[in-house]
């Protein structure tokens, strides 16, 4: 493989990491509070607001059930408004963030609901405010599950990022389609797939390791 | 309402907070339930449940009170009314002269700092070490780092696990976890400690050690302890006062020694039977048909209970009394015993001796009952 092609792969890998990294970070910034709220706002819960909970749940479900490639195209005007353009890696961050936020929110909700309700009662019994319960009990106790959720979200985003290549998003998926498929360069396709596999493997291993380290329910040493 | 009470007791109310007016009967009550009922409304097709009705009693400052009842009797609801985790449907709960059932938000949270609680399943944060678990209520109360560190060290020593400072709950035994729970509950120096079946998940030996620890805490810190349990042995070992709950009502309450020696309600009697049964070997020998001896069970109490009873009975009535079974416990600081005596029947099979023995016992206000005969 020529040095030019190898350079292309390296450049595309950085584009992918850039898109996925920023989208995962923004998705967490929006998805974490949303997920915590979804997990604590049903009737009788910490921030009980059943109507808001139901409404947000419907929005989340609607976003999650829209196929990603359709979402990308459908929100092009919004993308242009936010990023100034609708093509390129920076523009791709917008649909990636919009897709990952509800996904992360649902994963966060599940992780928070795993925390023993007795701990919420315990913290209430010594006068903790709802926000103190979130920050001192729910999030620390769910941390292991939250890290696994984030790992899963990043892995999914790696897959989604290949799709934004179809609308000029750049990155490894774009490279694979243009060189591997349209120019029929099987070695390029193989290289792209190998890099993606390596990335997924790396992210998953790192996530598993961190989740295990913070999980004090297991005995250590 | 205030005006009305002022008219009723003009001399009592001048300069006193409203809450204290009607406590003249029990000026030293730490917790007072006033005409409490608790109804859980119907929800999603499940019918409403009336958990508590007509609850009216007081818990004295510095006392250890056991609340005993079968599961579903309303114990958990009752104890959660004390620290405001639940609100009564009617009536009010007065803790340390404040109506806690009327408090909400920040006021309630501040009041909750003076009421500690321990749980059956310990409820420790798995992500925090023993020391950090104990520190949690102090962080929530806004203590400084230095103050928290000093207080946590003190508390770990108090509950006897100073060496477990950096251990996670997964590395501790059940008894050690409950010690962490007790230290955490005491962290903010509460006046009341609520125990929700705190020993029900522990083996008998560990239970004993934890109950001893609670007794020490009551004695040394003067903390009022309210323990809910379904085990008579826990009440017997620790409590001075007992409240018996059944189907959401208080069916009996008073000093442990009184209630245990003269249980009136069938529920109380069934609790006592659990822990106070006769040896199996003796039960199998007792028959309905007259044999060689009449069997009498005698309940004794007080200092030196029963010490000389058998000897005096034998000497004064000239009977060859045989002792079939005996048990003396310390309950609520008093000696309480149950003696099973065999009184020989007359040669002709008459029961004169047994009748005379019962009359002699009743003359000293000692309660006794006929159980049957042994061959």
Coordinates of C-alpha atoms in Angstrom, one line a residue:
Chain A
X1 CA 0.0 0.0 0.0
X2 CA 1.4 3.4 -1.0
X3 CA 2.4 6.0 1.7
X4 CA -0.4 8.3 0.3
X5 CA -3.0 5.7 1.1
X6 CA -1.6 5.0 4.6
X7 CA -1.7 8.8 5.2
X8 CA -5.3 8.8 4.1
X9 CA -6.1 6.0 6.6
X10 CA -4.3 7.9 9.5
X11 CA -6.1 11.1 8.6
X12 CA -9.5 9.3 8.5
X13 CA -8.8 7.6 11.8
X14 CA -8.2 11.0 13.5
X15 CA -11.4 12.4 11.9
X16 CA -13.3 9.4 13.3
X17 CA -11.8 9.8 16.7
X18 CA -12.6 13.6 16.6
X19 CA -16.2 13.1 15.6
X20 CA -16.8 10.2 18.0
X21 CA -14.9 11.8 20.9
X22 CA -16.8 15.1 20.7
X23 CA -20.2 13.5 20.1
X24 CA -19.7 11.1 23.0
X25 CA -18.7 14.0 25.3
X26 CA -21.6 16.2 24.3
X27 CA -24.0 13.2 24.4
X28 CA -22.8 12.5 28.0
X29 CA -23.3 16.2 28.9
X30 CA -26.9 16.1 27.7
X31 CA -27.7 12.4 28.2
X32 CA -26.4 12.0 31.8
X33 CA -28.8 14.6 33.4
X34 CA -31.6 13.4 31.1
X35 CA -31.0 9.8 32.1
X36 CA -30.8 10.7 35.8
X37 CA -34.1 12.6 35.5
X38 CA -35.8 9.8 33.7
X39 CA -34.7 7.4 36.4
X40 CA -36.0 9.6 39.3
X41 CA -39.1 11.4 38.1
X42 CA -41.8 8.8 38.0
X43 CA -44.6 8.9 40.6
X44 CA -43.3 8.8 44.1
X45 CA -39.7 9.2 43.1
X46 CA -37.1 11.7 44.1
X47 CA -38.0 14.4 41.5
X48 CA -41.5 13.1 40.9
X49 CA -42.9 14.7 37.7
X50 CA -44.8 11.9 36.0
X51 CA -46.1 14.1 33.1
X52 CA -42.7 15.5 32.2
X53 CA -41.2 12.0 32.6
X54 CA -43.7 10.6 30.1
X55 CA -43.2 13.5 27.6
X56 CA -39.4 13.2 27.7
X57 CA -39.7 9.4 27.4
X58 CA -41.7 9.9 24.2
X59 CA -39.2 12.3 22.7
X60 CA -36.4 9.9 23.6
X61 CA -38.2 7.0 22.0
X62 CA -39.0 9.0 18.9
X63 CA -35.4 9.9 18.4
X64 CA -34.2 6.4 19.1
X65 CA -36.6 4.8 16.6
X66 CA -35.6 7.1 13.7
X67 CA -33.0 5.3 11.6
X68 CA -29.7 7.2 11.9
X69 CA -29.2 7.8 8.2
X70 CA -32.7 9.4 8.0
X71 CA -32.0 11.5 11.1
X72 CA -28.8 12.8 9.4
X73 CA -30.6 13.9 6.3
X74 CA -33.7 15.2 8.1
X75 CA -31.8 17.6 10.4
X76 CA -29.5 19.1 7.7
X77 CA -31.0 22.6 8.1
X78 CA -30.4 22.4 11.9
X79 CA -26.9 21.1 11.3
X80 CA -26.2 24.1 9.0
X81 CA -27.6 26.4 11.7
X82 CA -25.3 25.0 14.4
X83 CA -22.1 24.1 12.5
X84 CA -22.4 26.6 9.6
X85 CA -22.1 23.8 7.1
X86 CA -23.7 20.4 6.5
X87 CA -20.6 18.6 5.3
X88 CA -17.4 17.5 6.9
X89 CA -16.5 16.0 10.3
X90 CA -17.5 19.0 12.4
X91 CA -20.9 19.1 10.8
X92 CA -21.3 15.3 11.5
X93 CA -20.9 15.9 15.2
X94 CA -24.4 17.5 15.3
X95 CA -26.4 14.4 14.2
X96 CA -24.1 12.1 16.1
X97 CA -24.7 14.1 19.3
X98 CA -28.5 14.1 18.7
X99 CA -28.5 10.3 18.2
X100 CA -26.3 9.5 21.1
X101 CA -28.0 11.8 23.7
X102 CA -31.2 9.7 24.0
X103 CA -29.3 6.5 23.7
X104 CA -27.0 7.5 26.6
X105 CA -30.0 8.8 28.5
X106 CA -31.7 5.4 28.4
X107 CA -28.5 3.5 29.4
X108 CA -27.9 6.0 32.3
X109 CA -31.6 5.5 33.4
X110 CA -31.1 1.7 33.5
X111 CA -27.8 2.0 35.4
X112 CA -29.3 4.5 38.0
X113 CA -32.4 2.2 38.5
X114 CA -30.0 -0.6 39.4
X115 CA -29.1 1.3 42.6
X116 CA -30.8 -0.3 45.6
X117 CA -33.8 1.9 46.6
X118 CA -32.9 1.3 50.3
X119 CA -29.9 3.6 49.8
X120 CA -32.1 6.5 48.7
X121 CA -34.3 5.9 51.8
X122 CA -31.1 5.7 53.9
X123 CA -29.8 9.0 52.6
X124 CA -33.2 10.6 53.0
X125 CA -33.3 9.4 56.6
X126 CA -30.3 11.5 57.5
X127 CA -31.6 14.5 55.8
X128 CA -30.0 14.5 52.3
X129 CA -31.5 16.7 49.7
X130 CA -32.5 15.2 46.3
X131 CA -29.5 16.7 44.6
X132 CA -27.2 15.4 47.3
X133 CA -28.7 12.0 46.8
X134 CA -28.0 12.2 43.1
X135 CA -24.4 13.3 43.5
X136 CA -23.4 11.4 46.7
X137 CA -25.4 8.2 46.3
X138 CA -26.9 7.5 42.9
X139 CA -24.0 8.4 40.6
X140 CA -21.2 7.0 42.7
X141 CA -23.1 3.7 43.3
X142 CA -24.0 3.4 39.6
X143 CA -20.5 4.5 38.4
X144 CA -19.5 1.0 37.2
X145 CA -22.7 0.7 35.2
X146 CA -22.4 4.2 33.9
X147 CA -18.9 3.5 32.5
X148 CA -20.1 0.4 30.8
X149 CA -23.0 2.4 29.3
X150 CA -20.6 5.0 28.0
X151 CA -18.4 2.3 26.5
X152 CA -21.4 0.9 24.7
X153 CA -22.3 4.4 23.5
X154 CA -18.8 5.0 22.1
X155 CA -18.8 1.7 20.3
X156 CA -22.2 2.5 18.7
X157 CA -21.0 5.9 17.7
X158 CA -18.0 4.3 15.9
X159 CA -20.6 2.5 13.8
X160 CA -22.8 5.6 13.3
X161 CA -19.7 7.7 12.3
X162 CA -19.2 5.4 9.3
X163 CA -22.7 6.3 8.1
X164 CA -22.2 10.0 8.2
X165 CA -19.5 9.3 5.5
X166 CA -22.4 8.9 3.1
X167 CA -23.3 12.6 3.5
X168 CA -19.7 13.9 3.3
X169 CA -18.9 13.5 6.9
X170 CA -15.4 12.2 6.5
X171 CA -13.7 9.6 8.7
X172 CA -13.1 5.9 8.3
X173 CA -16.5 5.0 6.9
X174 CA -16.3 7.6 4.2
X175 CA -12.8 6.3 3.2
X176 CA -14.1 2.7 3.1
X177 CA -17.0 3.7 0.8
X178 CA -15.1 6.0 -1.5
X179 CA -11.9 4.0 -1.9
X180 CA -12.8 0.4 -0.9
X181 CA -16.2 0.3 -2.6
X182 CA -16.5 2.9 -5.3
X183 CA -12.9 2.6 -6.5
X184 CA -13.0 -1.2 -5.8
X185 CA -9.8 -1.3 -3.6
X186 CA -10.4 -4.4 -1.4
X187 CA -7.1 -3.8 0.5
X188 CA -8.4 -0.3 1.5
X189 CA -11.7 -1.8 2.7
X190 CA -9.8 -4.4 4.7
X191 CA -7.5 -1.8 6.2
X192 CA -10.6 0.4 7.3
X193 CA -12.3 -2.6 8.8
X194 CA -9.2 -3.7 10.7
X195 CA -8.7 -0.2 12.1
X196 CA -12.4 0.0 13.2
X197 CA -12.1 -3.5 14.8
X198 CA -9.0 -2.4 16.7
X199 CA -10.7 0.8 17.9
X200 CA -13.8 -1.0 19.1
X201 CA -11.6 -3.6 20.9
X202 CA -9.5 -0.8 22.5
X203 CA -12.6 1.1 23.7
X204 CA -14.3 -2.0 25.0
X205 CA -11.2 -3.2 26.9
X206 CA -10.6 0.2 28.5
X207 CA -14.2 0.5 29.5
X208 CA -14.4 -2.9 31.0
X209 CA -11.2 -2.3 32.9
X210 CA -12.4 1.0 34.4
X211 CA -15.8 -0.4 35.2
X212 CA -14.2 -3.3 37.1
X213 CA -11.9 -1.0 39.0
X214 CA -14.6 1.2 40.3
X215 CA -16.9 -1.7 41.2
X216 CA -16.4 -2.2 44.9
X217 CA -19.2 -4.8 45.1
X218 CA -16.6 -7.4 44.2
X219 CA -13.7 -8.3 46.4
X220 CA -10.4 -7.0 45.2
X221 CA -6.9 -8.4 45.3
Chain B
X1 CA -56.8 26.6 68.3
X2 CA -54.1 28.3 70.3
X3 CA -56.6 30.7 71.8
X4 CA -58.8 27.9 72.8
X5 CA -56.1 26.0 74.7
X6 CA -55.0 29.2 76.4
X7 CA -58.5 29.6 77.8
X8 CA -58.4 26.1 79.0
X9 CA -55.0 26.2 80.7
X10 CA -54.2 29.8 81.3
X11 CA -51.5 29.1 83.8
X12 CA -49.7 26.5 81.7
X13 CA -49.2 28.3 78.4
X14 CA -47.7 31.6 79.3
X15 CA -44.4 31.8 77.5
X16 CA -44.4 28.2 76.4
X17 CA -44.2 26.8 72.9
X18 CA -47.6 25.6 71.6
X19 CA -46.5 22.0 71.4
X20 CA -45.8 21.6 75.1
X21 CA -49.3 22.5 76.3
X22 CA -50.8 19.1 76.2
X23 CA -47.7 17.2 77.4
X24 CA -48.3 17.7 81.0
X25 CA -49.1 14.0 81.4
X26 CA -45.7 13.0 79.9
X27 CA -43.4 15.9 80.1
X28 CA -40.4 13.7 79.2
X29 CA -41.6 12.2 76.1
X30 CA -39.1 12.0 73.3
X31 CA -41.5 10.7 70.7
X32 CA -45.3 11.1 70.9
X33 CA -47.9 9.6 68.6
X34 CA -51.1 11.6 68.7
X35 CA -54.2 9.9 67.2
X36 CA -52.2 8.6 64.2
X37 CA -53.6 6.8 61.2
X38 CA -51.8 5.9 58.0
X39 CA -53.7 5.0 54.9
X40 CA -52.0 4.1 51.6
X41 CA -54.4 5.2 48.8
X42 CA -55.5 2.8 46.1
X43 CA -53.0 2.9 43.2
X44 CA -53.1 1.2 39.8
X45 CA -55.9 -1.2 40.6
X46 CA -54.5 -2.2 44.0
X47 CA -57.0 -1.3 46.8
X48 CA -56.0 1.2 49.5
X49 CA -54.4 -0.2 52.6
X50 CA -55.0 1.1 56.1
X51 CA -51.6 0.5 57.7
X52 CA -52.1 2.2 61.1
X53 CA -55.2 3.3 63.1
X54 CA -55.7 5.1 66.3
X55 CA -52.0 5.0 67.4
X56 CA -51.6 7.0 70.6
X57 CA -48.5 6.5 72.8
X58 CA -45.3 8.1 74.0
X59 CA -41.7 7.0 74.1
X60 CA -39.8 8.3 77.1
X61 CA -36.5 10.2 76.6
X62 CA -33.5 8.0 77.0
X63 CA -35.6 4.7 77.0
X64 CA -35.2 1.6 74.8
X65 CA -38.6 0.7 73.4
X66 CA -39.3 -2.4 71.4
X67 CA -42.1 -2.3 68.8
X68 CA -43.0 -5.9 68.1
X69 CA -45.5 -7.3 65.6
X70 CA -45.9 -9.9 62.8
X71 CA -45.0 -8.8 59.3
X72 CA -47.6 -6.4 57.9
X73 CA -48.6 -5.2 61.4
X74 CA -47.5 -1.7 60.5
X75 CA -44.1 -1.6 62.3
X76 CA -42.2 -0.2 59.4
X77 CA -44.7 2.5 58.7
X78 CA -44.8 3.5 62.4
X79 CA -41.0 3.9 62.7
X80 CA -40.8 5.9 59.4
X81 CA -43.3 8.4 60.8
X82 CA -40.8 9.2 63.5
X83 CA -38.1 10.5 61.1
X84 CA -40.5 11.9 58.6
X85 CA -39.8 9.4 55.8
X86 CA -43.6 9.0 55.8
X87 CA -46.4 11.3 56.7
X88 CA -49.4 10.3 58.8
X89 CA -52.8 10.5 57.1
X90 CA -54.3 11.9 60.3
X91 CA -52.8 13.0 63.7
X92 CA -49.3 14.1 64.4
X93 CA -46.0 12.8 65.5
X94 CA -44.1 15.0 68.0
X95 CA -40.4 14.4 68.3
X96 CA -38.5 16.3 70.9
X97 CA -41.4 18.7 71.2
X98 CA -41.5 19.4 67.5
X99 CA -44.3 18.3 65.2
X100 CA -42.2 16.4 62.7
X101 CA -45.2 15.5 60.6
X102 CA -45.8 19.1 59.8
X103 CA -42.2 19.8 58.6
X104 CA -41.2 19.7 54.9
X105 CA -38.2 20.5 52.8
X106 CA -35.2 22.0 54.4
X107 CA -36.8 22.2 57.9
X108 CA -37.5 18.4 57.8
X109 CA -34.0 17.6 56.6
X110 CA -32.5 19.6 59.5
X111 CA -34.7 17.8 61.9
X112 CA -33.8 14.4 60.4
X113 CA -30.1 15.0 61.4
X114 CA -31.1 14.5 65.0
X115 CA -32.7 11.1 64.3
X116 CA -30.4 8.2 63.2
X117 CA -31.6 5.0 61.6
X118 CA -30.2 1.5 61.1
X119 CA -31.5 -1.1 58.7
X120 CA -31.9 -4.8 58.3
X121 CA -29.8 -4.9 55.2
X122 CA -27.3 -2.3 56.5
X123 CA -27.8 -0.1 53.4
X124 CA -24.1 0.8 53.1
X125 CA -22.7 2.4 49.9
X126 CA -20.7 -0.2 48.2
X127 CA -18.5 2.5 46.6
X128 CA -17.4 3.9 49.9
X129 CA -15.0 2.5 52.6
X130 CA -16.3 2.0 56.1
X131 CA -14.9 5.5 57.1
X132 CA -16.4 7.2 54.1
X133 CA -19.8 5.6 54.7
X134 CA -19.7 7.0 58.2
X135 CA -18.7 10.4 56.8
X136 CA -21.7 10.6 54.5
X137 CA -24.2 12.1 56.8
X138 CA -21.5 14.6 58.0
X139 CA -20.8 15.6 54.4
X140 CA -24.5 16.1 53.9
X141 CA -24.7 18.2 57.0
X142 CA -21.8 20.3 55.7
X143 CA -19.1 19.5 58.2
X144 CA -15.5 20.5 57.5
X145 CA -13.0 17.8 56.3
X146 CA -11.0 18.0 59.5
X147 CA -14.0 17.7 61.7
X148 CA -15.3 14.8 59.7
X149 CA -12.0 13.0 60.0
X150 CA -11.8 13.3 63.7
X151 CA -15.5 12.4 64.2
X152 CA -15.2 9.3 62.0
X153 CA -12.1 8.0 63.9
X154 CA -14.0 8.5 67.2
X155 CA -17.1 6.6 65.8
X156 CA -15.1 3.7 64.5
X157 CA -13.6 3.3 67.9
X158 CA -17.0 3.6 69.6
X159 CA -18.4 0.7 67.6
X160 CA -15.3 -1.4 68.0
X161 CA -14.0 -1.6 64.4
X162 CA -11.2 1.0 64.4
X163 CA -9.1 -1.3 62.3
X164 CA -11.7 -1.4 59.4
X165 CA -11.3 2.2 58.5
X166 CA -10.3 1.6 54.8
X167 CA -12.3 -1.6 54.2
X168 CA -15.1 -1.7 51.7
X169 CA -18.5 -3.2 52.7
X170 CA -17.8 -6.2 50.5
X171 CA -14.8 -7.0 52.7
X172 CA -16.8 -6.9 56.0
X173 CA -18.9 -9.5 57.8
X174 CA -22.6 -8.8 58.6
X175 CA -21.9 -7.8 62.1
X176 CA -19.1 -5.4 61.0
X177 CA -21.4 -3.9 58.4
X178 CA -24.1 -3.3 61.0
X179 CA -21.4 -1.6 63.3
X180 CA -20.6 0.7 60.4
X181 CA -24.4 1.3 60.0
X182 CA -24.7 2.2 63.7
X183 CA -21.6 4.5 63.6
X184 CA -23.1 6.2 60.5
X185 CA -26.5 6.6 62.3
X186 CA -24.8 8.2 65.3
X187 CA -22.5 10.5 63.3
X188 CA -24.5 13.7 63.7
X189 CA -25.1 13.0 67.4
X190 CA -28.8 12.3 67.1
X191 CA -31.1 12.1 70.1
X192 CA -33.1 9.2 68.7
X193 CA -31.8 6.0 67.1
X194 CA -34.4 4.0 65.0
X195 CA -33.6 0.3 64.4
X196 CA -35.5 -1.4 61.6
X197 CA -35.0 -5.1 62.2
X198 CA -31.3 -4.3 62.6
X199 CA -30.4 -7.8 63.7
X200 CA -32.8 -9.9 61.6
X201 CA -30.1 -10.7 59.0
X202 CA -27.5 -11.7 61.6
X203 CA -26.7 -15.0 63.4
X204 CA -27.6 -15.3 67.1
X205 CA -24.1 -14.7 68.4
X206 CA -23.7 -11.5 66.3
X207 CA -27.2 -10.4 67.2
X208 CA -26.2 -10.6 70.9
X209 CA -23.1 -8.5 70.3
X210 CA -24.9 -5.9 68.3
X211 CA -27.7 -5.6 70.9
X212 CA -25.0 -5.3 73.6
X213 CA -23.5 -2.4 71.6
X214 CA -26.9 -0.7 71.3
X215 CA -27.4 -1.1 75.1
X216 CA -24.0 0.6 75.7
X217 CA -24.8 3.4 73.4
X218 CA -28.1 4.0 75.2
X219 CA -26.4 4.0 78.5
X220 CA -23.3 6.1 77.6
X221 CA -24.8 8.6 75.1
X222 CA -28.4 8.7 76.5
X223 CA -29.7 8.1 73.0
X224 CA -33.4 7.1 72.9
X225 CA -33.6 3.8 71.0
X226 CA -36.7 2.6 69.2
X227 CA -36.3 -0.9 67.8
X228 CA -38.8 -2.7 65.6
X229 CA -38.6 -6.4 65.4
X230 CA -40.6 -9.6 65.0
X231 CA -38.4 -11.4 67.5
X232 CA -39.3 -11.6 71.1
X233 CA -35.7 -12.4 72.1
X234 CA -34.5 -9.0 70.8
X235 CA -37.1 -7.2 73.0
X236 CA -36.3 -9.5 75.9
X237 CA -32.6 -8.8 75.8
X238 CA -32.6 -5.0 75.1
X239 CA -35.9 -3.2 75.6
X240 CA -37.4 -1.8 78.8
X241 CA -40.7 -0.8 77.2
X242 CA -42.6 -2.8 74.6
X243 CA -45.4 -1.9 72.2
X244 CA -47.2 -4.8 70.6
X245 CA -48.7 -4.0 67.2
X246 CA -51.3 -6.0 65.4
X247 CA -53.1 -5.1 62.2
X248 CA -52.2 -1.5 62.5
X249 CA -53.2 -1.1 66.1
X250 CA -51.4 -1.0 69.4
X251 CA -52.8 -4.0 71.3
X252 CA -50.7 -3.8 74.4
X253 CA -47.9 -1.6 75.7
X254 CA -46.0 -1.0 78.9
X255 CA -42.9 -2.3 80.8
X256 CA -41.4 -5.4 79.2
X257 CA -41.4 -7.3 82.5
X258 CA -45.2 -6.6 83.1
X259 CA -46.2 -7.4 79.6
X260 CA -44.1 -10.6 79.5
X261 CA -45.4 -11.9 82.8
X262 CA -49.0 -11.0 82.2
X263 CA -49.6 -10.9 78.5
X264 CA -53.3 -10.0 77.8
X265 CA -53.7 -10.0 74.1
X266 CA -53.5 -13.3 72.2
X267 CA -50.8 -11.9 69.8
X268 CA -48.6 -11.1 72.8
X269 CA -49.2 -14.5 74.2
X270 CA -48.2 -16.1 70.8
X271 CA -45.0 -14.1 70.7
X272 CA -44.2 -15.3 74.2
X273 CA -44.9 -18.8 73.3
X274 CA -42.3 -18.6 70.6
X275 CA -39.5 -18.1 73.1
X276 CA -41.0 -19.4 76.2
X277 CA -42.0 -23.0 75.4
X278 CA -41.5 -25.9 77.7
X279 CA -38.8 -28.5 77.0
X280 CA -40.1 -30.9 74.4
X281 CA -39.2 -33.9 76.7
X282 CA -41.5 -32.4 79.4
X283 CA -44.4 -31.5 77.1
X284 CA -44.5 -35.1 75.8
X285 CA -44.9 -36.4 79.4
X286 CA -47.8 -34.1 80.4
X287 CA -51.1 -35.8 80.1
X288 CA -54.8 -35.0 80.8
X289 CA -55.5 -38.0 83.0
X290 CA -54.5 -37.9 86.6
X291 CA -51.1 -39.6 87.3
X292 CA -48.7 -39.4 90.2
X293 CA -48.2 -35.6 90.1
X294 CA -50.2 -32.5 89.2
X295 CA -48.1 -30.1 87.0
X296 CA -48.3 -26.4 87.8
X297 CA -46.5 -23.7 86.0
X298 CA -45.5 -20.7 88.2
X299 CA -44.5 -17.3 86.9
X300 CA -42.1 -15.5 89.2
X301 CA -40.4 -12.1 89.0
X302 CA -38.4 -9.6 90.9
X303 CA -35.0 -9.6 92.6
X304 CA -34.1 -13.2 93.6
X305 CA -37.2 -14.4 91.9
X306 CA -38.0 -18.0 92.8
X307 CA -34.9 -18.4 94.9
X308 CA -36.5 -19.8 97.9
X309 CA -40.0 -20.3 96.5
X310 CA -39.8 -24.1 96.1
X311 CA -38.2 -24.6 99.4
X312 CA -40.8 -22.5 101.2
X313 CA -43.6 -24.2 99.4
X314 CA -42.3 -27.6 100.3
X315 CA -41.6 -26.7 104.0
X316 CA -44.8 -24.7 104.7
X317 CA -47.2 -27.2 103.1
X318 CA -45.1 -30.3 103.9
X319 CA -45.0 -31.4 100.3
X320 CA -42.4 -33.3 98.3
X321 CA -42.4 -30.8 95.5
X322 CA -40.5 -31.9 92.4
X323 CA -39.0 -29.4 90.0
X324 CA -39.7 -30.5 86.4
X325 CA -38.4 -27.5 84.5
X326 CA -37.1 -24.0 85.4
X327 CA -36.0 -21.0 83.5
X328 CA -35.0 -17.5 84.8
X329 CA -34.2 -14.7 82.5
X330 CA -33.2 -11.1 82.9
X331 CA -35.9 -9.1 81.1
X332 CA -35.9 -5.3 81.1
X333 CA -33.5 -5.4 84.1
X334 CA -35.8 -7.7 86.2
X335 CA -35.5 -11.4 86.9
X336 CA -38.4 -13.2 85.3
X337 CA -38.8 -16.9 85.7
X338 CA -41.0 -19.8 84.8
X339 CA -40.9 -22.8 87.1
X340 CA -42.8 -26.0 86.4
X341 CA -43.5 -27.9 89.6
X342 CA -44.8 -31.4 90.2
X343 CA -47.1 -31.7 93.2
X344 CA -47.7 -35.2 94.4
X345 CA -51.4 -36.4 94.4
X346 CA -52.8 -37.9 97.6
X347 CA -52.6 -41.6 98.0
X348 CA -56.3 -41.9 96.9
X349 CA -55.5 -39.8 93.8
X350 CA -57.1 -36.7 95.4
X351 CA -55.9 -33.2 94.4
X352 CA -55.9 -31.7 97.9
X353 CA -52.1 -31.0 97.8
X354 CA -52.2 -29.3 94.4
X355 CA -55.2 -27.2 95.5
X356 CA -53.5 -26.1 98.7
X357 CA -50.3 -25.3 96.7
X358 CA -52.3 -23.0 94.3
X359 CA -54.0 -21.3 97.2
X360 CA -50.7 -20.7 98.9
X361 CA -49.2 -19.2 95.7
X362 CA -52.1 -16.9 95.1
X363 CA -51.8 -15.7 98.7
X364 CA -48.4 -14.2 97.6
X365 CA -49.9 -12.9 94.3
X366 CA -47.8 -15.4 92.4
X367 CA -49.5 -16.4 89.2
X368 CA -49.8 -20.1 88.5
X369 CA -51.6 -22.3 86.1
X370 CA -52.4 -26.0 85.9
X371 CA -50.8 -27.7 82.9
X372 CA -52.0 -31.3 83.5
X373 CA -50.5 -34.4 85.1
X374 CA -47.4 -36.6 84.8
X375 CA -47.5 -40.3 85.4

